[in-house]
Amino acid sequence: MAFMPKILAFAGSTRAESYNQRLVKIAAAGARVAGAEVTLIDLRDFPLPLFDGDLEAREGLPPNGRKLKDLFLAHHGLLIAAPEYNSSITAVLKNAIDWVSRPVPGEAPLACFDGKVAGLMSASPGALGGLRGLVHVRAILGNIKVLVLPDQIAVSKANEAFNPDGSLRDPNQQAAVEGLGGELARVIARLRL
Ligand SMILES: Cc1cc2nc3c(=O)[nH]c(=O)nc-3n(C[C@H](O)[C@H](O)[C@H](O)COP(=O)(O)O)c2cc1C
């Protein structure tokens, strides 16, 4: 691959034993095999206050918001494993999106999202694997100018789905998640070449 796609990968969970963090790691490995450079981050390392317009007016973008923004700006694509809370997006993921979506002087509107490509996945102990939350994540990203891949993966019964080494017990599911990462790398490369 002549062009090296750069992908930022993270989960919408800060839980130490997060299924979604395990899942996005698998997709990240698939993207690397397909030739991408992947930066895997943990949102726990970028704690942010709940978005508050008064706080923003007073203090501007928090330092961790700036760090996250710089990471988004430095990558072409996003791999996101989004847990489902009450049939929707988690607060930690939405809050991160909200902060990095805020304009700063000298930067184009939605610079962190415009022209990016995203691959989505979810994992949940429930029967639907977080699928209902992905509907909302897809809509949010689409509305802020992210091109979201049509394919997505929801891993149900996540509490039983992983091996101790972090891989998925079902080899077909493991291949599908790696494949989603690979597909993101290939689509970015096709769009950029
Ligand atoms: C506030 C809250 C709401 C939840 N709502 C849902 C839900 O609507 N659907 C679902 O499948 N799981 C739901 N769950 C369970 C999560 O899928 C489960 O906690 C999962 O482990 C979260 O992802 P993580 O392992 O990556 O942290 C909910 C959990 C919490 C804490």
XYZ file of C-alpha atoms and ligand atoms in Angstrom:
224
model
C 0.000 0.000 0.000
C 1.739 3.179 -1.180
C -0.349 5.475 0.959
C -0.228 4.789 4.702
C -3.669 5.262 6.272
C -3.503 6.582 9.811
C -6.220 5.350 12.114
C -7.132 6.421 15.637
C -8.721 3.554 17.578
C -10.563 3.740 20.875
C -13.512 2.481 22.875
C -16.347 4.519 24.317
C -15.664 3.002 27.720
C -13.112 3.801 30.406
C -13.748 0.571 32.329
C -10.562 -1.381 33.098
C -12.057 -4.697 31.924
C -13.965 -3.139 29.015
C -15.184 -5.595 26.376
C -15.185 -2.750 23.873
C -11.541 -1.986 24.518
C -10.746 -5.637 23.857
C -12.812 -5.504 20.688
C -11.238 -2.385 19.228
C -7.797 -3.870 19.856
C -8.683 -6.754 17.527
C -9.927 -4.397 14.815
C -6.779 -2.292 15.242
C -4.627 -5.371 14.656
C -6.613 -6.097 11.476
C -6.048 -2.549 10.251
C -2.302 -2.861 10.901
C -2.128 -6.096 8.929
C -3.833 -4.256 6.057
C -1.064 -1.624 6.091
C -2.414 1.084 8.376
C -0.615 2.909 11.124
C -2.908 2.648 14.135
C -2.836 4.690 17.317
C -4.761 2.862 20.021
C -5.826 5.127 22.870
C -7.815 4.764 26.077
C -10.224 7.623 26.812
C -9.389 7.080 30.497
C -6.065 8.793 29.713
C -7.937 11.906 28.523
C -10.351 12.755 31.338
C -12.589 15.664 30.403
C -15.157 17.644 32.360
C -18.731 17.309 31.165
C -19.142 19.792 28.347
C -20.340 23.121 29.730
C -20.651 26.194 27.533
C -19.850 28.518 30.438
C -16.683 26.573 31.253
C -15.691 26.701 27.585
C -16.310 30.474 27.455
C -14.274 30.946 30.608
C -11.362 28.573 30.051
C -11.540 27.406 26.433
C -10.821 23.846 25.403
C -9.450 21.773 28.334
C -5.858 20.509 27.843
C -7.061 16.923 27.315
C -9.581 18.166 24.754
C -6.699 19.812 22.900
C -4.668 16.576 23.068
C -7.598 14.575 21.726
C -8.242 17.141 19.007
C -4.611 16.914 17.891
C -4.909 13.124 17.725
C -8.081 13.324 15.624
C -6.456 15.865 13.307
C -3.403 13.634 12.822
C -5.409 10.616 11.611
C -7.509 9.852 8.529
C -9.846 7.357 10.138
C -11.477 6.252 13.346
C -12.081 2.774 14.707
C -14.614 3.060 17.489
C -15.981 0.330 19.740
C -19.040 1.922 21.302
C -20.772 0.310 24.264
C -24.536 0.733 24.482
C -25.991 2.479 27.552
C -29.774 2.567 27.760
C -30.043 1.863 24.031
C -27.710 4.686 23.047
C -24.205 6.167 23.110
C -22.211 6.304 26.357
C -21.735 9.674 28.022
C -17.934 9.353 27.878
C -17.965 8.889 24.095
C -20.500 11.651 23.456
C -18.634 14.027 25.756
C -15.355 13.383 23.936
C -17.061 13.948 20.569
C -18.679 17.135 21.851
C -15.425 18.629 23.125
C -13.382 17.849 20.009
C -16.180 19.110 17.781
C -15.871 22.603 19.257
C -14.275 25.140 16.931
C -11.081 26.898 17.903
C -9.714 30.022 16.199
C -7.886 29.297 12.966
C -9.381 25.843 12.532
C -12.018 24.862 9.969
C -15.436 23.858 11.379
C -15.574 20.188 12.381
C -11.923 19.830 11.387
C -11.622 16.709 13.552
C -14.402 14.941 11.661
C -14.801 16.392 8.171
C -13.429 13.924 5.620
C -12.689 11.158 8.136
C -13.820 7.582 7.649
C -14.998 5.471 10.579
C -15.558 1.803 11.323
C -17.945 0.985 14.157
C -18.323 -1.981 16.479
C -19.802 -2.766 19.840
C -19.808 -5.462 22.477
C -22.339 -6.105 25.199
C -23.324 -8.967 27.499
C -26.813 -8.513 26.049
C -28.367 -10.378 23.130
C -28.099 -7.495 20.652
C -24.428 -6.749 21.325
C -25.000 -2.999 21.552
C -26.499 -2.733 18.078
C -29.085 -0.117 19.104
C -26.368 2.191 20.394
C -24.503 1.934 17.093
C -27.542 3.364 15.286
C -27.091 6.542 17.316
C -23.296 6.646 17.018
C -23.615 6.250 13.237
C -26.160 9.074 13.029
C -24.068 11.421 15.192
C -20.892 10.821 13.176
C -22.708 11.080 9.843
C -24.138 14.441 10.881
C -20.677 15.811 11.662
C -19.331 14.813 8.247
C -17.752 11.452 9.004
C -18.141 8.795 6.332
C -19.145 5.692 8.307
C -18.472 2.280 6.750
C -21.693 0.360 6.019
C -20.318 -2.754 7.731
C -20.328 -2.887 11.511
C -20.065 -5.610 14.119
C -21.979 -6.114 17.362
C -20.661 -8.845 19.655
C -23.432 -10.231 21.851
C -22.876 -12.184 25.099
C -19.560 -10.367 25.371
C -19.035 -11.778 28.859
C -18.555 -15.193 27.213
C -17.109 -14.062 23.887
C -13.421 -13.449 24.668
C -10.500 -15.763 25.315
C -8.145 -14.853 28.184
C -5.630 -13.570 25.593
C -8.175 -11.009 24.340
C -9.093 -12.752 21.107
C -12.671 -13.780 20.333
C -13.628 -17.399 20.969
C -15.509 -17.603 17.668
C -12.849 -17.653 14.908
C -15.343 -16.334 12.345
C -16.166 -13.396 14.579
C -12.454 -12.790 15.220
C -11.844 -12.715 11.451
C -14.820 -10.411 10.899
C -13.571 -7.872 13.454
C -10.045 -7.980 12.017
C -11.676 -7.635 8.594
C -13.542 -4.499 9.652
C -10.226 -2.901 10.631
C -8.714 -4.013 7.331
C -11.680 -2.657 5.382
C -11.277 0.747 7.018
C -7.596 0.824 6.052
C -8.400 -0.143 2.456
C -11.230 2.371 2.060
C -9.044 5.203 3.385
C -6.255 4.187 1.027
C -8.648 4.086 -1.938
C -10.040 7.513 -1.107
C -6.616 9.070 -0.682
C -4.696 7.537 -3.606
C -25.869 2.812 32.565
C -25.774 1.526 31.779
C -26.728 1.246 30.831
C -26.628 0.075 30.068
N -27.533 -0.127 29.046
C -27.347 -1.165 28.210
C -28.174 -1.312 27.059
O -29.057 -0.534 26.782
N -27.931 -2.350 26.228
C -26.928 -3.247 26.469
O -26.733 -4.159 25.662
N -26.136 -3.143 27.556
C -26.321 -2.122 28.435
N -25.504 -1.975 29.524
C -24.495 -2.996 29.813
C -23.216 -2.724 29.033
O -23.335 -3.302 27.755
C -22.053 -3.373 29.794
O -21.871 -2.669 31.025
C -20.782 -3.391 28.999
O -19.844 -4.149 29.701
C -20.254 -1.983 28.736
O -19.169 -2.004 27.850
P -17.637 -2.141 28.345
O -17.471 -3.558 28.797
O -16.860 -1.844 27.125
O -17.411 -1.153 29.452
C -25.589 -0.844 30.312
C -24.644 -0.547 31.311
C -24.727 0.614 32.036
C -23.669 0.922 33.080
